[in-house]
Structure formats: structure tokens, C-alpha cells
PDB file of C-alpha atoms and ligand atoms in Angstrom:
ATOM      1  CA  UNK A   1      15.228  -3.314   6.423  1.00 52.00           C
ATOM      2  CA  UNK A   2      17.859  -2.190   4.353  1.00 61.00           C
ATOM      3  CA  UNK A   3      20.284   0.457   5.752  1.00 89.00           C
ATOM      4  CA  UNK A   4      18.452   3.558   5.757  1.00 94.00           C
ATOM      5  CA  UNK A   5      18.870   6.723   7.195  1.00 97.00           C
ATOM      6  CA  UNK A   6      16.788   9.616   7.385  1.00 97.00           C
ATOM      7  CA  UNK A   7      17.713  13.178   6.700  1.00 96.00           C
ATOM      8  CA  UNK A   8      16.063  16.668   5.671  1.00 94.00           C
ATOM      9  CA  UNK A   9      16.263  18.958   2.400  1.00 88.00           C
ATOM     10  CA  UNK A  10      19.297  20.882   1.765  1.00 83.00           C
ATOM     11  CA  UNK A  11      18.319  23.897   4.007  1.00 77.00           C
ATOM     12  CA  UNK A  12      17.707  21.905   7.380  1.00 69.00           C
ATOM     13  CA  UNK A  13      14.254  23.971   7.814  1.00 78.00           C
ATOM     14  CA  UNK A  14      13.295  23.245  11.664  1.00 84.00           C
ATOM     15  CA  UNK A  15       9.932  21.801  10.154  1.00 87.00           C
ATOM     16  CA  UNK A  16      11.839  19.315   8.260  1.00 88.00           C
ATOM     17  CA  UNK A  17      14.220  18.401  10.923  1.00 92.00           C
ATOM     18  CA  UNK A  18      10.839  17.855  13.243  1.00 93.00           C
ATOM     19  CA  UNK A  19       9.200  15.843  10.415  1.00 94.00           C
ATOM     20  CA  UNK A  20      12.654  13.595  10.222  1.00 96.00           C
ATOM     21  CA  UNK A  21      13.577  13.177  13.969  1.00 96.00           C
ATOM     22  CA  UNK A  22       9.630  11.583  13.918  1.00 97.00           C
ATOM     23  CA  UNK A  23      10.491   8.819  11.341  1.00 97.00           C
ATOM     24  CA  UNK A  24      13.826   8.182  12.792  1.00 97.00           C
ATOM     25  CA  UNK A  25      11.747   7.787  16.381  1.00 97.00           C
ATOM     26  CA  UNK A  26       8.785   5.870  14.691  1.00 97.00           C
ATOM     27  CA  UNK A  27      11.247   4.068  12.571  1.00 97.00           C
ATOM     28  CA  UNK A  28      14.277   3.289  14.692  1.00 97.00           C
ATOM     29  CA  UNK A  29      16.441   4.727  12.294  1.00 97.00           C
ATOM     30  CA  UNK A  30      19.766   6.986  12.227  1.00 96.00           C
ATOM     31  CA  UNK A  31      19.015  10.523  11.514  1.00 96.00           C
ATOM     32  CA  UNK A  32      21.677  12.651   9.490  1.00 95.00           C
ATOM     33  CA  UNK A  33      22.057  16.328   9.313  1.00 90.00           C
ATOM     34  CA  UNK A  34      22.234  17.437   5.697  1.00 87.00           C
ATOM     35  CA  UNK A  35      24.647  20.014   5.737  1.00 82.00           C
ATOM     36  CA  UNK A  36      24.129  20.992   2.162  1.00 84.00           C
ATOM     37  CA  UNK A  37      25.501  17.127   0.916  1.00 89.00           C
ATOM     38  CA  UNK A  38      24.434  15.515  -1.954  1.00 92.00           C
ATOM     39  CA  UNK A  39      22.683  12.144  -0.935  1.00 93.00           C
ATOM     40  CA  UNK A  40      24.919  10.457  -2.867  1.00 93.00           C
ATOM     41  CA  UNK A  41      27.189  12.064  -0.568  1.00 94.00           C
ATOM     42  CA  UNK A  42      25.132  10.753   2.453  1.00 94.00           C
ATOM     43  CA  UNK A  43      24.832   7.113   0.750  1.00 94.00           C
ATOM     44  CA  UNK A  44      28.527   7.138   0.527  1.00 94.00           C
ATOM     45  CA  UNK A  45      29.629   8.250   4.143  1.00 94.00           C
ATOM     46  CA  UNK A  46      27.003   6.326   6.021  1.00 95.00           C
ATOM     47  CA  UNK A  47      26.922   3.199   3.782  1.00 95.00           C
ATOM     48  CA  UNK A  48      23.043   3.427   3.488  1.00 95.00           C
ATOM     49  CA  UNK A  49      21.419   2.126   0.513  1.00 92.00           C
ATOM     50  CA  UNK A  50      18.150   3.909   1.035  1.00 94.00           C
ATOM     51  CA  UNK A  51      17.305   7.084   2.726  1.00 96.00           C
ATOM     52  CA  UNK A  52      14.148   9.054   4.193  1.00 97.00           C
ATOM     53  CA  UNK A  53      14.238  12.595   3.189  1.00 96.00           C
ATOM     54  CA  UNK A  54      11.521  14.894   4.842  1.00 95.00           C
ATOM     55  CA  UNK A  55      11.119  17.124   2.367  1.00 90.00           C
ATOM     56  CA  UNK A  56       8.497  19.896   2.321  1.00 86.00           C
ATOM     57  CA  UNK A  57       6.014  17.803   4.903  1.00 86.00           C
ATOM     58  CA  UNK A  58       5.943  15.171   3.302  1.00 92.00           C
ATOM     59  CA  UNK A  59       8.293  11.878   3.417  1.00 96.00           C
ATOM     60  CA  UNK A  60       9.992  10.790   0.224  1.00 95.00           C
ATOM     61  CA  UNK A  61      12.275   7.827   0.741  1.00 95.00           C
ATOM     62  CA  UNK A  62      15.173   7.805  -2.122  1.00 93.00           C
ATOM     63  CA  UNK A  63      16.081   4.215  -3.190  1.00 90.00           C
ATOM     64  CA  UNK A  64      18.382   3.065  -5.583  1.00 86.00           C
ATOM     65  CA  UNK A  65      15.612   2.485  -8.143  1.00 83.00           C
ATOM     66  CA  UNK A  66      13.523   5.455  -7.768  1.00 88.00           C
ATOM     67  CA  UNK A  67      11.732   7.623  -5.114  1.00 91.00           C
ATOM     68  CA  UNK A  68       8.946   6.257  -3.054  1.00 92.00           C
ATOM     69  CA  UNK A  69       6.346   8.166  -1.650  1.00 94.00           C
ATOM     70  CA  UNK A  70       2.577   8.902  -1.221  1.00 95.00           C
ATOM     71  CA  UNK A  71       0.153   9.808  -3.551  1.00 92.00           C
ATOM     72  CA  UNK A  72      -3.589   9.328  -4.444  1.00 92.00           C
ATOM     73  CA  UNK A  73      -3.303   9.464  -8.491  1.00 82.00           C
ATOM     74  CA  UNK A  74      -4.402   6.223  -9.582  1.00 89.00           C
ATOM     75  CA  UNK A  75      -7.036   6.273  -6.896  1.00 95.00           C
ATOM     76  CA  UNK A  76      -7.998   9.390  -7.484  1.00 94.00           C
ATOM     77  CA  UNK A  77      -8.595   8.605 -11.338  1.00 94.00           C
ATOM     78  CA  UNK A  78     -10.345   5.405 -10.378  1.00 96.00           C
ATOM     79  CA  UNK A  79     -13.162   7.026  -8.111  1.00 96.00           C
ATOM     80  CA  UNK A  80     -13.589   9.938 -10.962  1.00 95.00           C
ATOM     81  CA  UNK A  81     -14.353   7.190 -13.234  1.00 96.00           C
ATOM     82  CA  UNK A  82     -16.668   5.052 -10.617  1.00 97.00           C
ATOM     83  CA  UNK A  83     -18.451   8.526 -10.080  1.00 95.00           C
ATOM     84  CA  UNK A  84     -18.823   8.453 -13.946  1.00 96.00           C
ATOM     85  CA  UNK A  85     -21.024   5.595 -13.925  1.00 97.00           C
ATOM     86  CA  UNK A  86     -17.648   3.072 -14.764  1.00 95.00           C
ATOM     87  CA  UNK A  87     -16.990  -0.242 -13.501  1.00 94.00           C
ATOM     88  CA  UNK A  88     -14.262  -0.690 -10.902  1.00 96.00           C
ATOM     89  CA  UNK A  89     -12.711  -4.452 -11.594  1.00 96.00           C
ATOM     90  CA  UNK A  90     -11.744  -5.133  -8.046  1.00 97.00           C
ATOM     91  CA  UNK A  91     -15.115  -3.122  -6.671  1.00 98.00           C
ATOM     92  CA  UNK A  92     -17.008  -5.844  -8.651  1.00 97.00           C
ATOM     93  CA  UNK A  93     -14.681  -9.294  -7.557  1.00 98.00           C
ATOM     94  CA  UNK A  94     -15.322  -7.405  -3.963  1.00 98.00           C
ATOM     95  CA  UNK A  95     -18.920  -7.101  -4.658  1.00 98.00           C
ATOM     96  CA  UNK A  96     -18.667  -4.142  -2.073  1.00 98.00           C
ATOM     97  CA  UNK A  97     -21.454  -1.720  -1.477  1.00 98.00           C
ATOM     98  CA  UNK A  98     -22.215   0.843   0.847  1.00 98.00           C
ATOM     99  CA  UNK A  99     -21.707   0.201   4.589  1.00 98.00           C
ATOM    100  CA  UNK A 100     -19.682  -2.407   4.017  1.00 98.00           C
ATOM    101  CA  UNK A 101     -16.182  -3.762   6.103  1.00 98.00           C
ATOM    102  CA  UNK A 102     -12.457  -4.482   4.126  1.00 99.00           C
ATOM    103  CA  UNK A 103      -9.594  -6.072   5.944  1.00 99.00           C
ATOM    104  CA  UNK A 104      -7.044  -4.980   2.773  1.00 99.00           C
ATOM    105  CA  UNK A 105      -3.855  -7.259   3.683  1.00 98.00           C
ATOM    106  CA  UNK A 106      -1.293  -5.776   1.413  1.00 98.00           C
ATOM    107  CA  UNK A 107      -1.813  -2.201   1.555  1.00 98.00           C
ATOM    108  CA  UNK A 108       1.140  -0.549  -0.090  1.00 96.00           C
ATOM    109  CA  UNK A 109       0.400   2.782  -1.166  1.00 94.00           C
ATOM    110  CA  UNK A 110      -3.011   2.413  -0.318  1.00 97.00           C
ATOM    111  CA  UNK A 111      -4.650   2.851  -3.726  1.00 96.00           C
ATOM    112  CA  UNK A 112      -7.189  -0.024  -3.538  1.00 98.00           C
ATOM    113  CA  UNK A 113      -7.869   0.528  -0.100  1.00 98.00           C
ATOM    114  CA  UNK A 114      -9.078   4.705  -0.772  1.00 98.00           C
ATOM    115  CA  UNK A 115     -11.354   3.113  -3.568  1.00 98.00           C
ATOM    116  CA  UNK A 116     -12.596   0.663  -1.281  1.00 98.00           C
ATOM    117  CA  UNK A 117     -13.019   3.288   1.357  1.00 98.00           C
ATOM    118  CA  UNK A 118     -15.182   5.777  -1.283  1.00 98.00           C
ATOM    119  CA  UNK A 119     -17.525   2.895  -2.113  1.00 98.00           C
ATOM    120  CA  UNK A 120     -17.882   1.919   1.257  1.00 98.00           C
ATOM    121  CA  UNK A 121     -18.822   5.767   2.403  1.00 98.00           C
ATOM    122  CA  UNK A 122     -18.871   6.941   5.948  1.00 96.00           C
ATOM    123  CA  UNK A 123     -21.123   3.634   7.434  1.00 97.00           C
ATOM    124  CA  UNK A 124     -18.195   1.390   6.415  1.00 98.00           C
ATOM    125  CA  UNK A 125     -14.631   0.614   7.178  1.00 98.00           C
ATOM    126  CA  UNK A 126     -11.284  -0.049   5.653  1.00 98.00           C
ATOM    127  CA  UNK A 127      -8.394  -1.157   7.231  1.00 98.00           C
ATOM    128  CA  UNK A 128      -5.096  -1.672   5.622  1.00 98.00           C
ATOM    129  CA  UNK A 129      -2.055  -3.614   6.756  1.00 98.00           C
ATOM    130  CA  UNK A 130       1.217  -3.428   5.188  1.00 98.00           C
ATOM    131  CA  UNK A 131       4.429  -5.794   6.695  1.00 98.00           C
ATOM    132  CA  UNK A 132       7.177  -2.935   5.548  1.00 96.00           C
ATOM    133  CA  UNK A 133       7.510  -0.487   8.701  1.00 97.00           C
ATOM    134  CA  UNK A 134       9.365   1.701   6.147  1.00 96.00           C
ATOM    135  CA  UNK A 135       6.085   1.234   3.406  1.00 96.00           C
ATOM    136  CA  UNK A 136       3.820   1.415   6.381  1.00 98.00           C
ATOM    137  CA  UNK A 137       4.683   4.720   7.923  1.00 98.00           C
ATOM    138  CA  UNK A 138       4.894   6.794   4.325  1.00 97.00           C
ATOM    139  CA  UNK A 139       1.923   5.981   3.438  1.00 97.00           C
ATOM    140  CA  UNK A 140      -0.159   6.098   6.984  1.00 97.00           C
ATOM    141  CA  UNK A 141       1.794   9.754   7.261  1.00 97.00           C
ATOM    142  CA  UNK A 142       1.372  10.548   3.623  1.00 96.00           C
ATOM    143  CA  UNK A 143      -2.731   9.211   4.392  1.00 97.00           C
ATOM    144  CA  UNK A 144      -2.934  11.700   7.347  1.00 96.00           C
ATOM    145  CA  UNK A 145      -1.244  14.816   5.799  1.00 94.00           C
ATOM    146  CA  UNK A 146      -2.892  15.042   2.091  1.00 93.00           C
ATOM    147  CA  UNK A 147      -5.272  17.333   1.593  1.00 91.00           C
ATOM    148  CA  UNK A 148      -7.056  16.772  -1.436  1.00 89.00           C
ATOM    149  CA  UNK A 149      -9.428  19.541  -2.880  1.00 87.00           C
ATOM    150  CA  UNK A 150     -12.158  17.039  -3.840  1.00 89.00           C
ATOM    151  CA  UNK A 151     -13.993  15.975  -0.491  1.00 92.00           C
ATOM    152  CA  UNK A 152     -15.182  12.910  -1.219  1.00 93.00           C
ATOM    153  CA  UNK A 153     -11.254  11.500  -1.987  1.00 95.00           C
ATOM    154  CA  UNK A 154     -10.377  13.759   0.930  1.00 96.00           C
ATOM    155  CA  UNK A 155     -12.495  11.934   3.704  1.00 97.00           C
ATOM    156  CA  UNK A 156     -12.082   8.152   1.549  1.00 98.00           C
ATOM    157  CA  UNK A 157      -7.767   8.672   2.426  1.00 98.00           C
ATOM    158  CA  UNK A 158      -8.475   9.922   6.075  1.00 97.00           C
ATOM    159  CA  UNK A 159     -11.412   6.738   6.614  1.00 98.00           C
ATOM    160  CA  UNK A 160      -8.361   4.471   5.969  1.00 98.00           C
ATOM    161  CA  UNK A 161      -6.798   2.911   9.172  1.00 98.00           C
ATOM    162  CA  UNK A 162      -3.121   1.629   8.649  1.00 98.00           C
ATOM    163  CA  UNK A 163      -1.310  -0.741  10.747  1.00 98.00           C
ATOM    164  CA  UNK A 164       2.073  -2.096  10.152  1.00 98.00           C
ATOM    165  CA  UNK A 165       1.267  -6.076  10.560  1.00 98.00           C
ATOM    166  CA  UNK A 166       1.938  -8.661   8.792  1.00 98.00           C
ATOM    167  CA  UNK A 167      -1.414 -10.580   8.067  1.00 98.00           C
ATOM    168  CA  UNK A 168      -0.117 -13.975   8.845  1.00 98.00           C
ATOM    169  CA  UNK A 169       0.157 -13.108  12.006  1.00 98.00           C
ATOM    170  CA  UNK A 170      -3.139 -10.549  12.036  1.00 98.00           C
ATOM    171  CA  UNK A 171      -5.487 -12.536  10.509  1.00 98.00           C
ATOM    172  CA  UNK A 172      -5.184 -15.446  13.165  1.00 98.00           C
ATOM    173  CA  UNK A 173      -6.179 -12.785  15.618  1.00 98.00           C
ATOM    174  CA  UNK A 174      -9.816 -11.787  14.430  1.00 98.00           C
ATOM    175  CA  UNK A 175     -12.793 -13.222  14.918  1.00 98.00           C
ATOM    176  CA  UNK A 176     -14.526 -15.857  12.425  1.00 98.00           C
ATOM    177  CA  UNK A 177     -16.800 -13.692   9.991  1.00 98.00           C
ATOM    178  CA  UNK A 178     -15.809 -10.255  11.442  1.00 98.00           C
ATOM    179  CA  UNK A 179     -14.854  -8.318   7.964  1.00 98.00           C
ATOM    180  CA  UNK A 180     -17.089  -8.443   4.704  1.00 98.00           C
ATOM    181  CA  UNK A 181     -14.364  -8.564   2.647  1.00 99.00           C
ATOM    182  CA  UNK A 182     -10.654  -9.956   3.008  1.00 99.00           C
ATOM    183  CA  UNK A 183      -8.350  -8.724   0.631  1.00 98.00           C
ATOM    184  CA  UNK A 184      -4.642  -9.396  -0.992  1.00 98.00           C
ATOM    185  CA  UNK A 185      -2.737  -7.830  -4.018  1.00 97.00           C
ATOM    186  CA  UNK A 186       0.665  -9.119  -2.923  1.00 97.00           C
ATOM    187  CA  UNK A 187       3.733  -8.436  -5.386  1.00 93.00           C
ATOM    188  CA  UNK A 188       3.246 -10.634  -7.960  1.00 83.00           C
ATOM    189  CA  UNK A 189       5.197 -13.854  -8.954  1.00 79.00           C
ATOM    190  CA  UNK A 190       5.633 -12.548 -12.496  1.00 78.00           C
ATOM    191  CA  UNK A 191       5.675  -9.264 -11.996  1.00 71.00           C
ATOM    192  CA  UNK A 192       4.411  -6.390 -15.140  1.00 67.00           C
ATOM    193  CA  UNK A 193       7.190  -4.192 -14.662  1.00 64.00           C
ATOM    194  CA  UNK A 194       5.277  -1.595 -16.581  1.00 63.00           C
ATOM    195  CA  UNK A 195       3.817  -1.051 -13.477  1.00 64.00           C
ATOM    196  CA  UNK A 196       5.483   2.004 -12.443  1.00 63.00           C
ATOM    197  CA  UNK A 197       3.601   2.485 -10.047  1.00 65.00           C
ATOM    198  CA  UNK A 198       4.541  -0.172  -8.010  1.00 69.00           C
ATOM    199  CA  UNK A 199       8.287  -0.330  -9.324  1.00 71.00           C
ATOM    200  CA  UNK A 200       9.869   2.418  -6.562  1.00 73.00           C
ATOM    201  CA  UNK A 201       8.313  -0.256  -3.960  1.00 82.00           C
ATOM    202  CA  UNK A 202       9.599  -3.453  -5.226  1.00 82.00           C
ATOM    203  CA  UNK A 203      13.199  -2.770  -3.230  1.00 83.00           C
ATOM    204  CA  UNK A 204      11.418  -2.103   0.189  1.00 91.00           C
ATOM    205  CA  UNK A 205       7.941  -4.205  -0.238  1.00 94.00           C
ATOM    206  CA  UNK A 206       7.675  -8.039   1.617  1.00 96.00           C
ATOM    207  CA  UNK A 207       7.846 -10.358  -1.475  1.00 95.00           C
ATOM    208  CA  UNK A 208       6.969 -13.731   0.068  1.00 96.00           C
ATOM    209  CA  UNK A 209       3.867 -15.162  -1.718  1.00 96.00           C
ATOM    210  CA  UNK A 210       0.233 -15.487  -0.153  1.00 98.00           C
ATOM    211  CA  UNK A 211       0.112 -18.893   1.253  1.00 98.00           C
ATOM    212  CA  UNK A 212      -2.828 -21.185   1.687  1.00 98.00           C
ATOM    213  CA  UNK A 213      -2.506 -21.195   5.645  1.00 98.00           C
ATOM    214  CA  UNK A 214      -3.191 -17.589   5.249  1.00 98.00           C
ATOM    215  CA  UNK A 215      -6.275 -17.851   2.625  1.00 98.00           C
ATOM    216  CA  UNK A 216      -8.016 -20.727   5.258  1.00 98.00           C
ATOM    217  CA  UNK A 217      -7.832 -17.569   7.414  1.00 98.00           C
ATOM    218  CA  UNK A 218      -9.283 -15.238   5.621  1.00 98.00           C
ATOM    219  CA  UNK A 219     -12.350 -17.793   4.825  1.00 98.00           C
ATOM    220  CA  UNK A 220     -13.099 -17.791   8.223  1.00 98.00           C
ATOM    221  CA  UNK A 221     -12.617 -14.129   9.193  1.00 98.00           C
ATOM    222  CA  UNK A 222     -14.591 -13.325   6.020  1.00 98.00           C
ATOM    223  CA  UNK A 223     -18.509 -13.025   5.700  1.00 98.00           C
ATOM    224  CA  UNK A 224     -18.664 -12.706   2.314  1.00 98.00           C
ATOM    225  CA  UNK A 225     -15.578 -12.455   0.169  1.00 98.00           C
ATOM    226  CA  UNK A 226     -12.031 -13.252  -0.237  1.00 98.00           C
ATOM    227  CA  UNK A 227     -10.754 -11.831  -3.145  1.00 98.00           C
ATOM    228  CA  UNK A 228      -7.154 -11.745  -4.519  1.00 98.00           C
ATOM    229  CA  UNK A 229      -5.382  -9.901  -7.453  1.00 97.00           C
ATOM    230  CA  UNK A 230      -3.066 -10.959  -9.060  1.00 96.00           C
ATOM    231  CA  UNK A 231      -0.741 -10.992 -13.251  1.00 93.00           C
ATOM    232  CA  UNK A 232      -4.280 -12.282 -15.032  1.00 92.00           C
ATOM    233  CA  UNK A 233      -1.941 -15.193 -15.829  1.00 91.00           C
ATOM    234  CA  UNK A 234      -0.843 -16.336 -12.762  1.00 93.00           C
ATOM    235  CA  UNK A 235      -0.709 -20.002 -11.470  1.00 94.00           C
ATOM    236  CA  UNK A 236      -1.506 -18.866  -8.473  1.00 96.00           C
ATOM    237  CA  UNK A 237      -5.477 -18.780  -8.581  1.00 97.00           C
ATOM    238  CA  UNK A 238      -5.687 -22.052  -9.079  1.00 96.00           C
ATOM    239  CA  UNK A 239      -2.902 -23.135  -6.015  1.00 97.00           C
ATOM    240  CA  UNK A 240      -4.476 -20.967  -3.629  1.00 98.00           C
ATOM    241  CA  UNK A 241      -8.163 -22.156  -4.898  1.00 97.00           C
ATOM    242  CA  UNK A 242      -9.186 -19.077  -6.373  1.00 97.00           C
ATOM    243  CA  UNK A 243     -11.694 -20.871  -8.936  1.00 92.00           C
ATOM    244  CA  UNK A 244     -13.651 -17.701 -10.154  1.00 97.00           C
ATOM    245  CA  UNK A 245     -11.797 -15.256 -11.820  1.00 97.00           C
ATOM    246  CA  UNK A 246     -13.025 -11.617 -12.527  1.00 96.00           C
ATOM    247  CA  UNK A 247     -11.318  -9.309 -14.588  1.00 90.00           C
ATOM    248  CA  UNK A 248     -11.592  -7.361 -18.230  1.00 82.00           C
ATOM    249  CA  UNK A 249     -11.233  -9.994 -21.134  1.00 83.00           C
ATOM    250  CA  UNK A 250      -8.033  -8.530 -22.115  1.00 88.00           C
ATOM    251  CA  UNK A 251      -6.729  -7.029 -18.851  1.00 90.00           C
ATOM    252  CA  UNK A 252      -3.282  -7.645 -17.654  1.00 91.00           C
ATOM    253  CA  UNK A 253      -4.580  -8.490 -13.919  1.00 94.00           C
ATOM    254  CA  UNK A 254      -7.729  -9.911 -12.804  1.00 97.00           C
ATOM    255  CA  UNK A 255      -9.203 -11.268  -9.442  1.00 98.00           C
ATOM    256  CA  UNK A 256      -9.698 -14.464  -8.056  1.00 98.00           C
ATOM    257  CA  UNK A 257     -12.973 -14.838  -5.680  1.00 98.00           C
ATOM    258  CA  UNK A 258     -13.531 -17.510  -3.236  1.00 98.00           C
ATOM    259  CA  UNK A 259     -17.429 -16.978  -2.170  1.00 98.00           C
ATOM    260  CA  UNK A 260     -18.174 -17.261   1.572  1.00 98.00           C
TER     261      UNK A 260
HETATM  262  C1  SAM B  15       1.475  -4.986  -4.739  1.00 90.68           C
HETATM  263  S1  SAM B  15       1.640  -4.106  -3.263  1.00 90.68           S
HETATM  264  C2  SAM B  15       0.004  -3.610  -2.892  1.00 90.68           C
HETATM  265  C3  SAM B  15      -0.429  -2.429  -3.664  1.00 90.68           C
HETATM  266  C4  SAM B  15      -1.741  -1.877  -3.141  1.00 90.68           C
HETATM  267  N1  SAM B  15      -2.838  -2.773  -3.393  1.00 90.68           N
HETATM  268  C5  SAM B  15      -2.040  -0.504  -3.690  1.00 90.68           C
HETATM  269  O1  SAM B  15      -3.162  -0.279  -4.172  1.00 90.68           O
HETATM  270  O2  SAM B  15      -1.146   0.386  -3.617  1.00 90.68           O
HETATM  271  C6  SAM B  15       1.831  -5.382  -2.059  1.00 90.68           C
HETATM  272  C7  SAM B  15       2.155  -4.843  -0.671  1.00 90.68           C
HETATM  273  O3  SAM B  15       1.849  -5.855   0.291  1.00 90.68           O
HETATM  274  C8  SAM B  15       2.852  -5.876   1.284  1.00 90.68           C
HETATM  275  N2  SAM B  15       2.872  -7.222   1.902  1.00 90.68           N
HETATM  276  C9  SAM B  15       3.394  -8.367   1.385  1.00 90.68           C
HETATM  277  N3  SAM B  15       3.259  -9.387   2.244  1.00 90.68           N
HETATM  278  C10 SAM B  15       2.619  -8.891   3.335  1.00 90.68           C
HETATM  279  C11 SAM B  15       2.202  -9.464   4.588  1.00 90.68           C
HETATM  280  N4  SAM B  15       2.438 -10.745   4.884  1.00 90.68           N
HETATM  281  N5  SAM B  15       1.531  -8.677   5.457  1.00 90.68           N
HETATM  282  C12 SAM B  15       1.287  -7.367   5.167  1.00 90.68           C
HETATM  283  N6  SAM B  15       1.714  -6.759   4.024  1.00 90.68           N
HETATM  284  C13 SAM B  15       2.356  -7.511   3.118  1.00 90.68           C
HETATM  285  C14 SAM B  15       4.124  -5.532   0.508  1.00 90.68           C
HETATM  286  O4  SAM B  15       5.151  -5.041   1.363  1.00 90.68           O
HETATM  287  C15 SAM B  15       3.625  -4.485  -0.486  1.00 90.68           C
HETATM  288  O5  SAM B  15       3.724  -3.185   0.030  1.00 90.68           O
END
């Protein structure tokens, strides 16, 4: 990781200085007492490019190109409209019902994997692994503190399990056809960069590209899917044999399904 360190708000409540000394445990990091400085002040003294500001319970970590931190909008917008009768693109490539299991490999800030975990309801499971310790632990502590008002996103966030793993190494461990569904959204090759929701993470996320070790994996630990999103123009469907593509006709990402 970068240099990071972690730090509190301005006033060094003993909440926040709890909250940080936790990620600079969990993390291995340095933690800095504020002291009223800037954190450009911070950046400057400790040479850090990044840092981890607990801030009001909750973890927001400051990069050069933005802040980075936890929250359920887009999947919160995306179950409102499934509840409204819409279609979901990557519910449908995932075919996913009720009851049903999702090994998410790329979890990020979890978005995909709280949808998944409202369509799949109490009977099912979603797990989500993310390679960045730093990505990792904001959004499995941002996951475990958010309290939504609506009950059904509520209990879809807190159904998520995150681990910080790196699915190469993960998915060699399971057993053949022990999830329904495998899943990847890793950072695109071309990224949109009117994404911005996925812009704060670029500096921080693992940018090496799904390879097709990995996919003959996920065949095998898959019982019924292996779906994988990706810029709706990609090359990469077609190297990593992704020969059915779902996605809207003039949607800037679709989904390429290898059936079990
Ligand atoms: C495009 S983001 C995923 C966004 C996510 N689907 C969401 O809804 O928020 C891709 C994420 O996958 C992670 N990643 C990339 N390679 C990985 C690997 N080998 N194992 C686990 N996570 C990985 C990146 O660090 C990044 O956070």
C-alpha cells in the first residue's frame, strides 16, 4: 500500500481516537495525533500520500484524488427500482433467485454484492472478497456500522460477509460446485471515468486483469454461473471466453456469462 497513515478529526474526540487506533491495529498502519493540523499538514510532515481519517464513526480515507469511503447509494437506488418491478442487468446475467449462493470476487464498495444479497433474501449467501486491505476494511467496517432506515437494505449490507483475499489465491481453495454464482467486476481495461463512483478507488484498488487461470476456477467452483462485467466494449469477453453477453442495447457495461 501506499504510505498511509491514520488520524482523527480536528478535535481528537476519544471515540475517534478508538475508531483510528482500530484501523491502525487492523491495518498495520502509523497512527497520528491531529493536533488541530491541516492534512495537508499531516501529508507533508509524515510523507504519506493517503490517509485514514476516523471521522464521526465512520472511516473516510483522503487520497490525492478524492475521498473514499462507504456508502449504499447506488445500491440502494438499484433495489428501490428491483422492488419496482425493474430489471437489474447483472441480477439477470446472474440469473439469481431466492436462496441462492454468490462468491463476488471483486467486492469494492460492495454495491453489487448488497443487490445480490436483497435478491438472494435471508436463505442465501453473499460473500465478497476484495485484495486491498485498505478497500477491504472501509467497506467491511462501513458494512457493519450503517444503519439504514429501510430494513430490507438494512439486513441485505449486514448478510454480506467480507474477507480481504485475493481470489487467485481463494478460489483454488473451495470446493468444485460449492457457490451458485461466481462473480468479477474488476477495474476495467478501458476504464469510463465518468464513473465517479469508482474514481476515489482507482488509486488504492488491485488493477491486474482477471486471468483465465482464475476463470477455469471459477467454472469448477461454480454450479451454475460465472458471470463477469465489464466496459460493454471490452476485448476481454471474448479472451477470457465470455461468449454470451447480457447487457442494455445501449449500455456502457454489460456482462459476459459462461453457463455451467
Ligand atoms: C471495479 S471494483 C468493484 C466494484 C464493485 N463491484 C462494487 O459494486 O462496488 C473492483 C475491485 O476488485 C478488487 N480486486 C481486483 N483484483 C482482485 C483480486 N485478485 N482479488 C480480490 N479483489 C480484487 C479491486 O481492488 C477493486 O476494489
Amino acid at each position: 500500500m501506499d504510505n498511509t497513515i491514520v488520524t482523527t478529526e480536528r478535535k481528537n474526540h476519544s471515540d475517534s481516537i478508538q475508531l483510528a487506533q482500530h484501523a491502525a491495529d487492523t491495518l498495520n498502519l502509523q497512527l497520528v495525533m491531529r493536533h488541530h493540523e491541516s492534512l495537508e499538514e499531516l501529508r507533508e510532515k509524515y510523507k504519506a500520500t493517503n490517509v485514514l481519517v476516523a471521522r464521526q464513526g465512520k472511516y473516510v480515507l483522503v487520497t490525492p484524488e478524492g475521498e473514499l469511503f462507504f456508502h449504499p447509494n447506488m445500491s440502494q437506488l438499484r433495489i428501490k427500482n428491483i422492488r419496482m418491478g425493474d430489471e437489474d442487468h447483472m441480477i439477470r446475467a446472474m440469473d439469481l433467485r431466492e436462496g441462492m449462493s454468490v462468491l463476488d470476487c471483486t467486492l469494492g464498495f460492495g454495491a453489487d454484492s448488497i443487490v445480490a444479497s436483497f435478491v438472494t433474501g435471508q436463505g442465501g449467501s453473499v460473500v465478497g472478497l476484495e485484495a486491498s486491505p485498505i478497500i477491504s476494511f472501509i467497506t467491511g467496517e462501513g458494512m457493519k456500522s450503517f444503519l439504514a432506515t429501510n430494513y430490507e437494505l438494512h439486513s441485505a449490507i449486514k448478510r454480506v460477509r467480507v474477507i480481504n483475499a485475493d481470489y487467485n489465491l481463494y478460489l483454488k481453495e473451495l470446493p468444485d460446485s460449492s457457490v451458485d454464482v461466481v462473480y468479477f467486476d474488476p477495474m476495467f481495461r478501458h476504464p469510463l471515468m465518468d464513473s465517479h463512483n469508482i474514481n476515489p478507488l482507482r488509486s488504492v484498488a488491485d488493477h491486474r486483469p482477471l486471468e483465465p487461470e482464475a476463470v477455469k476456477e471459477a467454472m469448477r467452483v461454480a454450479r451454475c454461473r460465472v458471470v463477469m462485467k465489464e466496459n460493454s466494449r471490452s476485448k476481454e469477453f471474448s479472451r477470457l471466453g465470455f461468449s454470451d453477453i447480457s447487457g442494455g442495447k445501449h449500455s456502457k457495461v454489460h456482462y459476459g456469462i459462461i453457463h455451467i
